[in-house]
Coordinates of C-alpha atoms in Angstrom, one line a residue:
Chain A
M49 CA 117.1 81.5 122.3
E50 CA 119.5 83.6 124.5
D51 CA 118.1 85.1 127.7
A52 CA 117.9 89.4 127.0
P53 CA 116.6 88.7 122.8
L54 CA 117.6 92.2 121.5
P55 CA 114.0 93.3 119.9
V56 CA 116.8 93.6 117.1
V57 CA 117.0 90.7 116.5
G58 CA 113.2 89.7 116.5
V59 CA 112.8 92.5 114.3
G60 CA 114.9 91.2 111.6
I61 CA 112.9 87.6 112.2
A62 CA 110.1 88.8 111.5
I63 CA 110.5 91.5 108.5
V64 CA 112.5 87.9 107.3
S65 CA 109.9 85.4 107.6
S66 CA 107.7 87.5 106.5
F67 CA 108.8 87.3 103.4
I68 CA 109.5 83.9 103.2
N69 CA 105.6 84.3 103.9
G70 CA 104.6 86.2 100.8
S71 CA 106.0 84.7 98.3
T72 CA 104.8 80.8 99.7
F73 CA 101.5 81.4 97.5
V74 CA 102.8 83.1 94.1
L75 CA 106.2 79.8 93.9
Q76 CA 103.0 76.9 94.7
K77 CA 100.9 79.1 91.5
K78 CA 104.3 79.9 89.8
G79 CA 104.6 76.5 90.2
I80 CA 101.3 74.7 89.1
L81 CA 100.9 77.3 86.1
R82 CA 104.6 75.5 84.9
A83 CA 103.2 72.3 85.6
R84 CA 100.6 72.5 83.1
R85 CA 102.1 73.9 80.2
S86 CA 104.9 71.6 80.0
G87 CA 102.0 68.6 81.6
R88 CA 103.2 67.2 84.3
S89 CA 101.8 67.4 87.9
Y90 CA 103.2 69.8 90.2
L91 CA 104.0 67.6 92.7
S92 CA 106.7 67.0 90.5
D93 CA 107.7 70.9 90.0
C94 CA 110.7 72.7 91.6
V95 CA 108.9 75.7 92.1
W96 CA 105.8 74.2 94.0
W97 CA 108.5 72.7 95.8
C98 CA 110.2 76.2 96.8
G99 CA 107.1 77.6 97.8
T100 CA 105.8 74.6 100.2
L101 CA 109.4 74.7 102.1
A102 CA 108.8 78.6 102.2
M103 CA 105.6 78.1 104.0
I104 CA 107.6 76.0 106.6
V105 CA 110.0 77.5 107.2
G106 CA 108.2 81.0 107.3
Q107 CA 106.1 79.7 109.9
I108 CA 108.8 78.9 111.9
G109 CA 110.2 82.3 111.5
N110 CA 106.9 83.6 112.1
F111 CA 106.7 81.8 115.9
L112 CA 110.8 83.5 117.3
A113 CA 109.5 86.4 115.3
H114 CA 106.9 86.0 118.4
N115 CA 109.4 85.1 121.8
A116 CA 112.3 87.0 120.4
A117 CA 109.8 90.9 119.6
P118 CA 106.6 91.4 121.2
A119 CA 103.8 91.2 119.7
V120 CA 102.1 94.1 118.4
L121 CA 105.8 94.8 116.4
V122 CA 105.3 91.5 114.8
T123 CA 102.2 90.6 113.9
P124 CA 101.4 93.5 112.1
L125 CA 104.4 93.3 110.4
G126 CA 103.1 90.7 108.8
A127 CA 101.4 93.4 106.5
L128 CA 105.5 93.2 104.5
G129 CA 104.7 90.1 102.9
V130 CA 101.7 91.0 100.9
L131 CA 103.1 93.8 100.1
F132 CA 106.4 91.4 99.1
G133 CA 104.1 88.9 97.8
A134 CA 102.8 91.4 95.4
I135 CA 106.1 93.4 94.5
L136 CA 107.4 89.2 93.1
A137 CA 104.0 88.6 91.5
S138 CA 104.2 91.3 90.2
L139 CA 107.8 89.7 89.0
L140 CA 107.0 86.0 88.0
L141 CA 103.6 85.5 87.3
Q142 CA 103.2 89.1 85.0
E143 CA 100.2 90.2 87.4
H144 CA 100.3 93.5 87.0
L145 CA 100.2 95.9 89.9
N146 CA 98.3 98.9 89.1
M147 CA 98.6 102.1 90.7
L148 CA 96.9 101.7 93.2
G149 CA 98.6 98.3 93.5
K150 CA 102.4 101.1 94.7
L151 CA 100.6 102.6 97.7
G152 CA 99.3 100.6 98.9
C153 CA 103.2 99.7 99.0
V154 CA 103.9 102.9 100.5
L155 CA 102.2 102.2 103.0
C156 CA 102.8 99.2 104.5
C157 CA 106.7 100.3 104.8
C158 CA 105.6 103.2 105.9
G159 CA 103.6 102.4 108.7
S160 CA 106.0 99.3 109.1
F161 CA 109.0 101.5 110.3
V162 CA 106.3 103.4 112.6
L163 CA 105.5 100.5 114.1
I164 CA 108.7 100.3 114.2
I165 CA 110.1 102.5 115.8
H166 CA 107.5 103.4 118.6
S167 CA 106.9 99.8 119.8
P168 CA 107.3 98.3 123.2
K169 CA 111.2 96.9 123.0
S170 CA 110.4 94.3 124.9
E171 CA 106.6 92.4 126.7
G172 CA 108.7 92.0 130.0
V173 CA 108.3 88.6 130.6
A174 CA 111.3 86.4 131.1
S175 CA 110.0 83.5 132.8
S176 CA 107.7 80.2 132.5
V177 CA 106.3 80.6 136.2
E178 CA 105.5 84.7 135.2
F179 CA 104.2 83.8 132.1
E180 CA 101.4 81.5 134.0
E181 CA 101.0 84.3 136.6
R182 CA 99.8 86.6 133.9
L183 CA 97.2 83.9 132.1
L184 CA 95.7 83.3 136.0
D185 CA 95.3 87.6 136.8
P186 CA 91.8 88.3 136.1
V187 CA 91.2 91.2 133.3
F188 CA 92.9 88.1 131.3
L189 CA 91.3 85.3 132.1
S190 CA 87.5 87.2 131.5
Y191 CA 88.8 88.4 128.3
T192 CA 89.5 84.9 127.5
A193 CA 86.1 84.0 128.5
L194 CA 83.9 86.5 126.4
V195 CA 86.3 85.4 123.3
V196 CA 84.9 81.3 124.1
L197 CA 81.5 82.9 124.6
L198 CA 81.9 85.2 121.8
L199 CA 83.7 81.3 119.4
I200 CA 80.0 79.4 121.0
I201 CA 78.0 82.8 119.6
L202 CA 79.8 81.9 115.6
I203 CA 80.4 79.0 115.9
G204 CA 77.3 76.9 116.8
W205 CA 74.5 79.5 115.5
L206 CA 75.7 82.1 113.5
S207 CA 78.0 80.5 111.6
P208 CA 75.2 78.5 110.1
A209 CA 72.9 80.8 109.7
Y210 CA 75.3 83.6 108.4
G211 CA 77.9 82.6 106.5
K212 CA 78.0 81.9 103.9
S213 CA 76.7 86.3 102.9
N214 CA 78.3 88.2 105.3
I215 CA 82.7 87.5 105.4
M216 CA 82.8 89.1 109.3
V217 CA 81.9 85.5 110.3
Y218 CA 84.5 83.4 109.8
V219 CA 86.7 86.8 110.2
G220 CA 86.0 87.1 112.8
I221 CA 86.3 83.3 114.8
C222 CA 89.7 83.7 112.8
S223 CA 90.3 86.5 113.8
L224 CA 89.0 85.8 118.0
L225 CA 91.2 82.0 117.6
G226 CA 93.9 84.6 117.0
C227 CA 93.8 86.1 120.8
F228 CA 95.0 82.1 121.5
T229 CA 97.9 80.5 119.1
V230 CA 99.7 84.1 119.9
P231 CA 100.3 84.2 122.9
S232 CA 100.0 80.1 122.7
C233 CA 104.0 80.8 120.3
K234 CA 104.9 83.2 123.0
G235 CA 104.2 81.3 125.9
L236 CA 105.7 78.0 124.4
G237 CA 108.8 79.5 123.3
L238 CA 109.3 79.9 127.4
A239 CA 108.1 77.4 129.2
A240 CA 110.4 75.3 126.6
K241 CA 112.9 76.9 128.0
D242 CA 112.3 75.9 131.9
A243 CA 111.1 72.6 131.6
F244 CA 114.1 70.6 128.7
G245 CA 116.0 73.4 129.9
G246 CA 117.4 73.5 133.0
D247 CA 120.4 71.6 133.9
A248 CA 120.3 68.6 132.8
F249 CA 117.8 65.5 134.0
T250 CA 115.9 67.8 136.1
T251 CA 112.7 68.3 133.9
D252 CA 110.4 70.6 135.3
N253 CA 107.1 69.3 135.6
R254 CA 105.4 71.9 136.2
A255 CA 106.7 73.9 132.7
L256 CA 106.3 70.5 131.9
Y257 CA 102.1 70.5 131.6
L258 CA 101.7 74.4 130.9
F259 CA 104.0 73.6 127.7
L260 CA 101.8 70.8 127.0
C261 CA 98.7 72.6 127.5
L262 CA 99.8 75.5 125.6
L263 CA 101.5 73.1 122.8
A264 CA 97.1 71.8 122.6
V265 CA 95.6 75.0 122.8
L266 CA 97.3 75.7 120.4
L267 CA 96.9 72.6 117.9
V268 CA 93.0 72.8 118.8
S269 CA 92.9 76.7 117.5
I270 CA 94.9 76.6 113.8
L271 CA 93.0 73.9 113.1
I272 CA 90.3 75.6 113.7
Q273 CA 91.3 78.7 112.1
F274 CA 92.5 76.7 109.6
T275 CA 88.6 75.1 109.0
F276 CA 87.1 78.2 108.6
I277 CA 89.7 80.2 106.3
N278 CA 89.3 77.4 103.9
K279 CA 85.2 77.7 105.1
A280 CA 85.8 81.7 104.0
L281 CA 87.9 81.2 100.8
E282 CA 85.6 79.3 99.3
N283 CA 82.2 81.5 99.4
F284 CA 84.9 84.4 99.6
S285 CA 87.4 86.8 97.4
S286 CA 90.6 85.2 98.8
N287 CA 92.1 88.9 98.2
M288 CA 88.6 90.5 100.3
F289 CA 89.2 88.2 103.3
E290 CA 92.7 88.0 103.0
A291 CA 92.9 92.2 103.2
V292 CA 89.8 91.9 105.5
Y293 CA 91.6 89.2 107.3
Y294 CA 94.8 91.0 108.0
V295 CA 93.5 93.6 110.0
V296 CA 90.9 91.4 112.7
F297 CA 93.1 89.1 113.3
T298 CA 96.5 91.9 113.6
S299 CA 93.9 94.2 116.6
S300 CA 92.2 91.6 117.7
V301 CA 96.2 89.7 118.2
I302 CA 97.1 93.8 119.9
L303 CA 94.2 93.3 122.1
A304 CA 94.5 90.1 123.6
S305 CA 98.7 91.2 123.7
A306 CA 97.7 94.7 125.4
I307 CA 95.6 92.7 127.7
L308 CA 97.9 88.9 128.7
F309 CA 101.5 91.3 128.4
K310 CA 100.3 95.3 130.0
E311 CA 103.4 96.1 127.7
W312 CA 101.7 99.0 126.9
E313 CA 102.0 100.5 131.1
A314 CA 105.9 101.2 130.0
L315 CA 105.0 103.5 126.9
G316 CA 104.3 106.9 126.2
I317 CA 101.3 108.0 124.8
L318 CA 103.1 109.8 122.6
D319 CA 104.1 106.0 121.8
C320 CA 101.0 104.1 122.1
L321 CA 99.5 105.9 119.2
G322 CA 102.6 106.2 116.7
I323 CA 101.6 102.7 117.2
L324 CA 98.4 103.4 116.5
C325 CA 98.8 105.9 113.3
G326 CA 100.8 103.3 112.3
F327 CA 99.2 100.0 112.7
T328 CA 96.5 101.8 110.7
T329 CA 98.3 103.5 108.0
V330 CA 99.7 99.4 107.2
C331 CA 95.9 98.6 107.4
V332 CA 94.4 101.0 104.7
G333 CA 98.5 100.1 102.9
V334 CA 97.1 95.9 103.1
V335 CA 93.4 97.1 101.8
L336 CA 94.5 99.1 99.0
L337 CA 96.8 96.4 98.2
R338 CA 93.7 93.3 98.1
I339 CA 91.4 96.0 96.4
S340 CA 94.2 96.6 93.7
Q341 CA 93.8 92.9 93.1
E342 CA 89.9 93.2 92.3
A343 CA 88.7 96.5 91.1
V344 CA 90.6 98.8 89.0
L345 CA 89.3 102.7 89.2
T346 CA 87.3 104.0 86.0
W347 CA 88.1 107.9 85.9
I348 CA 85.2 109.7 86.2
P349 CA 83.9 112.0 82.8
S350 CA 85.1 115.5 83.3
R351 CA 82.5 117.5 84.5
T352 CA 80.6 120.6 83.7
K353 CA 82.8 124.0 85.6
E354 CA 79.6 125.6 85.8
E355 CA 78.6 123.4 88.8
Chain B
M113 CA 104.6 136.9 119.2
E114 CA 106.9 135.7 122.3
D115 CA 110.4 135.3 122.6
A116 CA 110.8 131.9 122.2
P117 CA 107.6 130.2 120.8
L118 CA 106.3 126.5 122.0
P119 CA 106.3 124.6 119.0
V120 CA 102.6 124.0 120.3
V121 CA 101.0 127.4 119.3
G122 CA 103.0 126.8 116.0
V123 CA 101.1 123.6 115.2
G124 CA 97.3 124.9 116.9
I125 CA 97.5 127.6 114.7
A126 CA 99.3 125.2 111.7
I127 CA 96.0 122.9 112.4
V128 CA 93.0 125.9 112.7
S129 CA 95.0 127.2 109.7
S130 CA 94.3 124.1 108.0
F131 CA 91.2 124.2 109.0
I132 CA 89.9 127.8 107.9
N133 CA 91.9 126.6 104.1
G134 CA 90.3 123.9 104.0
S135 CA 86.5 125.1 104.4
T136 CA 86.8 128.6 101.5
F137 CA 86.1 126.8 98.6
V138 CA 83.3 124.6 100.1
L139 CA 81.8 128.1 101.5
Q140 CA 82.1 130.3 98.4
K141 CA 80.4 127.0 96.5
K142 CA 77.7 126.7 99.5
G143 CA 77.2 129.9 98.8
I144 CA 77.3 130.6 95.0
L145 CA 75.3 128.1 94.3
R146 CA 72.7 129.2 97.6
A147 CA 72.4 132.9 95.5
R148 CA 71.3 130.6 92.4
R149 CA 69.2 128.6 93.3
S150 CA 67.7 132.4 95.1
G151 CA 68.0 134.4 91.8
R152 CA 71.1 136.3 93.3
S153 CA 74.0 137.8 92.8
Y154 CA 76.8 135.9 95.0
L155 CA 78.3 139.2 96.1
S156 CA 75.0 139.1 98.6
D157 CA 75.2 136.3 99.7
C158 CA 77.1 136.4 103.7
V159 CA 78.6 131.7 103.1
W160 CA 79.8 133.4 100.0
W161 CA 81.4 136.1 102.1
C162 CA 82.3 133.8 105.5
G163 CA 83.8 132.0 102.6
T164 CA 86.1 135.0 101.0
L165 CA 86.8 135.7 105.0
A166 CA 88.4 132.2 105.5
M167 CA 90.6 132.8 102.5
I168 CA 91.8 136.1 104.5
V169 CA 92.0 134.8 107.9
G170 CA 93.4 131.0 106.7
Q171 CA 96.5 133.0 105.3
I172 CA 96.6 135.6 107.4
G173 CA 97.2 132.1 110.1
N174 CA 99.5 129.7 108.1
F175 CA 101.9 132.4 107.9
L176 CA 101.6 133.2 111.8
A177 CA 102.6 129.4 112.2
H178 CA 105.2 130.1 109.3
N179 CA 106.8 131.7 112.3
A180 CA 106.5 129.5 115.6
A181 CA 106.6 126.4 114.0
P182 CA 109.7 125.0 111.8
A183 CA 108.4 125.0 107.9
V184 CA 109.2 121.1 107.5
L185 CA 106.2 120.6 110.3
V186 CA 103.5 123.9 108.9
T187 CA 103.4 123.1 105.1
P188 CA 102.7 119.2 105.4
L189 CA 100.0 120.3 107.9
G190 CA 98.0 121.9 104.8
A191 CA 96.7 118.3 104.0
L192 CA 94.5 118.7 106.8
G193 CA 93.0 121.4 104.6
V194 CA 92.7 118.9 102.5
L195 CA 90.5 116.3 104.6
F196 CA 88.1 119.3 107.0
G197 CA 87.3 120.3 102.8
A198 CA 86.3 116.9 101.2
I199 CA 84.0 116.8 105.5
L200 CA 82.8 119.8 104.4
A201 CA 81.5 119.1 101.2
S202 CA 80.1 115.9 102.7
L203 CA 77.9 118.0 104.6
L204 CA 76.9 120.7 102.9
L205 CA 76.8 120.3 99.6
Q206 CA 75.9 116.4 99.6
E207 CA 79.4 115.6 97.6
H208 CA 79.6 111.7 98.9
L209 CA 82.5 111.1 100.6
N210 CA 83.3 107.2 99.2
M211 CA 85.5 104.8 100.9
L212 CA 89.3 105.9 98.6
G213 CA 88.8 109.7 99.9
K214 CA 87.8 107.9 103.8
L215 CA 90.8 106.1 103.3
G216 CA 92.6 109.3 102.3
C217 CA 91.2 111.7 105.6
V218 CA 92.0 108.1 108.3
L219 CA 95.9 108.8 106.1
C220 CA 96.3 112.6 106.5
C221 CA 94.4 112.5 110.4
C222 CA 97.9 109.2 110.7
G223 CA 100.3 110.5 108.6
S224 CA 100.2 114.1 110.2
F225 CA 100.5 113.1 114.0
V226 CA 103.4 111.0 113.7
L227 CA 104.8 114.2 111.1
I228 CA 104.2 116.2 114.6
I229 CA 105.7 114.1 117.3
H230 CA 108.8 113.2 115.3
S231 CA 109.6 117.1 114.1
P232 CA 112.1 119.1 114.6
K233 CA 110.6 121.2 117.7
S234 CA 112.3 125.0 116.9
E235 CA 114.5 126.1 113.7
G236 CA 116.9 127.8 116.0
V237 CA 116.7 131.2 113.9
A238 CA 116.2 133.6 116.7
S239 CA 116.4 137.7 114.2
S240 CA 117.0 138.5 111.9
V241 CA 121.0 138.9 112.1
E242 CA 121.0 135.3 112.3
F243 CA 118.2 134.2 108.8
E244 CA 120.4 137.0 107.6
E245 CA 123.3 135.2 107.3
R246 CA 121.7 131.8 106.9
L247 CA 120.7 133.4 103.2
L248 CA 123.9 133.7 102.4
D249 CA 125.6 130.3 103.6
P250 CA 126.9 129.7 99.5
V251 CA 125.1 126.3 99.8
F252 CA 122.2 128.0 99.8
L253 CA 122.5 130.7 97.5
S254 CA 123.9 127.3 94.8
Y255 CA 120.4 125.8 95.7
T256 CA 118.4 129.4 95.2
A257 CA 120.7 129.9 92.1
L258 CA 120.0 126.8 91.2
V259 CA 116.4 127.3 90.9
V260 CA 115.9 131.1 88.8
L261 CA 117.3 128.9 86.1
L262 CA 115.3 126.1 87.0
L263 CA 112.5 128.9 87.0
I264 CA 114.0 130.8 84.0
I265 CA 113.9 126.9 81.7
L266 CA 109.9 126.5 82.8
I267 CA 108.6 129.6 82.5
G268 CA 110.4 131.0 79.5
W269 CA 110.7 127.5 77.2
L270 CA 108.4 125.3 78.5
S271 CA 105.8 126.4 79.9
P272 CA 104.5 127.3 76.6
A273 CA 105.6 124.6 74.6
Y274 CA 104.3 121.6 77.5
G275 CA 101.8 124.2 80.0
K276 CA 99.3 122.5 78.5
S277 CA 99.7 119.2 77.7
N278 CA 102.3 118.1 80.6
I279 CA 100.4 119.0 84.1
M280 CA 104.4 119.2 86.1
V281 CA 105.3 122.0 83.8
Y282 CA 102.7 124.6 85.8
V283 CA 103.2 122.7 89.5
G284 CA 106.6 122.7 88.2
I285 CA 107.0 126.5 88.8
C286 CA 104.5 127.1 91.7
S287 CA 106.6 124.2 94.0
L288 CA 109.4 125.6 92.4
L289 CA 108.2 129.4 94.0
G290 CA 107.1 128.4 97.1
C291 CA 111.1 127.8 97.7
F292 CA 110.9 131.8 98.0
T293 CA 107.4 132.0 99.7
V294 CA 107.7 129.4 102.5
P295 CA 111.4 131.2 103.8
S296 CA 110.5 134.9 102.9
C297 CA 107.5 134.7 105.5
K298 CA 109.6 132.6 108.1
G299 CA 112.3 136.4 107.4
L300 CA 109.3 137.8 107.4
G301 CA 108.5 137.9 110.8
L302 CA 111.9 138.1 112.4
A303 CA 112.9 140.8 110.5
A304 CA 109.6 143.5 111.3
K305 CA 110.5 142.3 115.5
D306 CA 113.6 143.5 115.1
A307 CA 112.5 146.3 112.8
F308 CA 109.9 147.7 114.2
G309 CA 110.3 145.3 117.4
G310 CA 112.6 148.2 120.1
D311 CA 112.9 150.3 121.8
A312 CA 110.2 153.2 120.1
F313 CA 111.4 155.8 117.8
T314 CA 115.2 153.7 117.7
T315 CA 113.5 151.2 114.0
D316 CA 116.5 148.9 113.1
N317 CA 117.5 150.1 109.8
R318 CA 119.5 146.6 108.1
A319 CA 116.0 145.4 109.3
L320 CA 114.2 147.0 108.0
Y321 CA 116.2 147.6 104.3
L322 CA 115.7 143.2 105.1
F323 CA 111.8 143.6 105.7
L324 CA 111.5 145.1 102.8
C325 CA 113.8 142.7 100.3
L326 CA 111.7 139.9 101.7
L327 CA 108.5 142.0 101.5
A328 CA 109.2 142.3 97.9
V329 CA 110.5 138.5 97.1
L330 CA 106.6 137.6 98.9
L331 CA 105.0 139.7 97.1
V332 CA 106.5 138.8 93.4
S333 CA 106.4 135.0 93.8
I334 CA 102.4 135.0 94.8
L335 CA 102.5 136.5 91.8
I336 CA 103.0 134.5 89.9
Q337 CA 102.1 131.7 91.8
F338 CA 98.8 133.1 90.9
T339 CA 99.3 133.3 87.5
F340 CA 100.3 129.9 87.0
I341 CA 98.2 128.0 89.5
N342 CA 94.6 130.1 87.0
K343 CA 96.9 129.2 84.1
A344 CA 96.3 125.0 85.2
L345 CA 93.6 125.1 86.3
E346 CA 92.0 126.7 83.2
N347 CA 93.9 123.4 81.1
F348 CA 93.4 120.5 84.6
S349 CA 91.1 118.9 86.4
S350 CA 91.0 121.1 89.7
N351 CA 92.2 118.1 91.8
M352 CA 94.2 116.4 89.9
F353 CA 96.6 119.3 89.9
E354 CA 95.6 120.2 93.7
A355 CA 96.7 116.2 94.7
V356 CA 100.0 117.0 92.6
Y357 CA 100.8 120.9 93.0
Y358 CA 100.9 119.4 96.9
V359 CA 102.8 117.0 96.7
V360 CA 106.1 118.2 95.2
F361 CA 104.6 121.9 96.6
T362 CA 105.5 120.3 99.9
S363 CA 108.5 118.3 98.9
S364 CA 110.5 121.5 97.9
V365 CA 109.6 123.2 100.4
I366 CA 110.7 121.2 103.0
L367 CA 114.0 120.3 101.0
A368 CA 114.7 124.7 100.3
S369 CA 113.9 124.5 104.7
A370 CA 116.5 121.8 105.6
I371 CA 119.4 124.0 103.7
L372 CA 118.6 126.8 104.4
F373 CA 117.8 126.2 108.7
K374 CA 119.3 123.2 109.0
E375 CA 116.1 121.9 111.3
W376 CA 117.3 118.4 110.2
E377 CA 121.1 118.3 111.9
A378 CA 119.4 118.3 115.3
L379 CA 117.4 115.2 114.4
G380 CA 118.4 111.8 114.8
I381 CA 118.1 109.5 111.9
L382 CA 114.7 108.2 113.5
D383 CA 113.6 111.6 113.5
C384 CA 114.4 111.5 109.8
L385 CA 112.6 108.8 109.2
G386 CA 110.1 109.4 110.8
I387 CA 109.6 112.8 109.4
L388 CA 109.8 111.0 105.3
C389 CA 107.1 108.1 107.0
G390 CA 104.6 110.5 107.9
F391 CA 105.0 112.7 104.8
T392 CA 105.0 110.0 103.0
T393 CA 101.2 108.8 104.7
V394 CA 99.9 112.2 103.9
C395 CA 100.6 112.7 100.5
V396 CA 99.1 109.1 99.5
G397 CA 96.5 110.4 101.9
V398 CA 96.5 113.0 99.4
V399 CA 96.4 111.8 96.9
L400 CA 93.4 109.0 97.8
L401 CA 91.3 112.5 98.6
R402 CA 91.4 113.1 94.9
I403 CA 91.7 110.9 93.0
S404 CA 87.8 109.9 95.0
Q405 CA 86.4 112.8 93.6
E406 CA 87.6 111.9 89.6
A407 CA 87.5 108.4 90.1
V408 CA 86.0 104.9 91.1
L409 CA 86.7 101.8 91.3
T410 CA 85.4 99.6 89.2
W411 CA 85.2 95.8 90.8
I412 CA 86.8 93.1 88.3
P413 CA 83.9 90.4 87.8
S414 CA 85.4 87.3 89.0
R415 CA 87.8 85.9 87.2
T416 CA 88.4 82.1 86.6
K417 CA 90.0 79.9 90.5
E418 CA 90.8 77.4 88.4
E419 CA 94.4 80.4 87.4

């Protein structure tokens, strides 16, 4: 990892790892279908293993991207994975991409580009000491307390009662946890650099503790997310869940990152509004892409012209 | 008209006149329905007259906007009229705006904003002499010759044969004529200023001839456009026609304006790409808004999870 990475590196990694993430499910499904046709287990299918490998590489890429570019930029670019997945599915699995899906693809590209040109160039946090200071900022602490409170209400009370009927309960839990996963990824990179990257044999204990804390937070929040994503997929259509999840998760991460890193302070009002427009466009694109796999357009028979 | 108008004035006029244009049909329809209910002629209904007045005011506003801001900016902002018309129709006529329509509205706003922040600030043509020079530029002359040739083919040959079956024939004719109407509007403003705006009793003859020529071109092209728009509306659904027409017409005007005014030369590559993304977003928004009035989403019954 370089000291002052160019955002272009981060953007590059983010785009490539989004593409790799997007190919995961398509490759795994292709492998499962191939294996079923020839009567073998999919564990012996190389395409399925490519998909699984892609998942690991994609997640590592995502982690690296979060360390090289602002979260406001990296997280929404995940939409390119949805786009790439849809195109790959229409090529490899012959899943027809209808007009709504195509419009969704176009919007994902346009919105991502607008996001890239308006997003902040760096988060301005360069060391684990600085990161720790930001973590202890009263505004961020109150925000964290609020998120934890909401999570307790959602997991303890709303999830058993309404989880199976209202998609927003599981989406809410997984999205709020994004407030911990994404900043942890970022902090882990900084803490690792300070804890292990100094002169040989001089380890910075404070940075090491921070590293271990963040690792624990990251693992716990990923585990809870994993549990509730699976619960959600059992009860709701995966396309609907992923569409709503993308929009709410990304918004939640952008909010957390804005409070933690205050990267907005360096931006003009036009850039902020540009980011908002780009992000909204990407969200509409993701929703259209997902809807296109669940619904078709039915033309209303022409009405009387008199009316 | 000021000498060096701020683009903010042009953008303001463009937005207001788009809104006024967008209200035209809704007000007229409301008037016709009201008159029919009470058994009167719609000519005695004040809401219908408001709609007709709005049409005139909107077109004058459009003309002024083209004289105060670049065509690349003013023409696509017409989308805000589609948006405003849809919202007004759902308020006044109780025409339900479904989810696709709402997404279309959001996209029109986001795309328009991106267009506004990236568009060139002025076209850099300040007098009728300069405008005349641009008109005689060999690139623009060859482009005009090509457009005239295409129009002759479309009107003389394709329109009688395929006009009633292929929507693109009438759309093509009306859009190509936009290459004449929009630059004429712009030129008329400049020529009028030089022809009539000098010291009292000293009229610039050259500018006067230019003014008359442009007025003739404008009137002829508006008349042909008017004829073919009506032919198209007789044969195709108005929503489909207007969606395709908006996209093709605006693209054609942007191309003509780019060749004539070369406003791109002053822009960076990022701004050009930003304009492209904003314009594409607006186009998708308009298409969704129009489609939403012709089609509904039908959910596909949940497929087997096994596949």
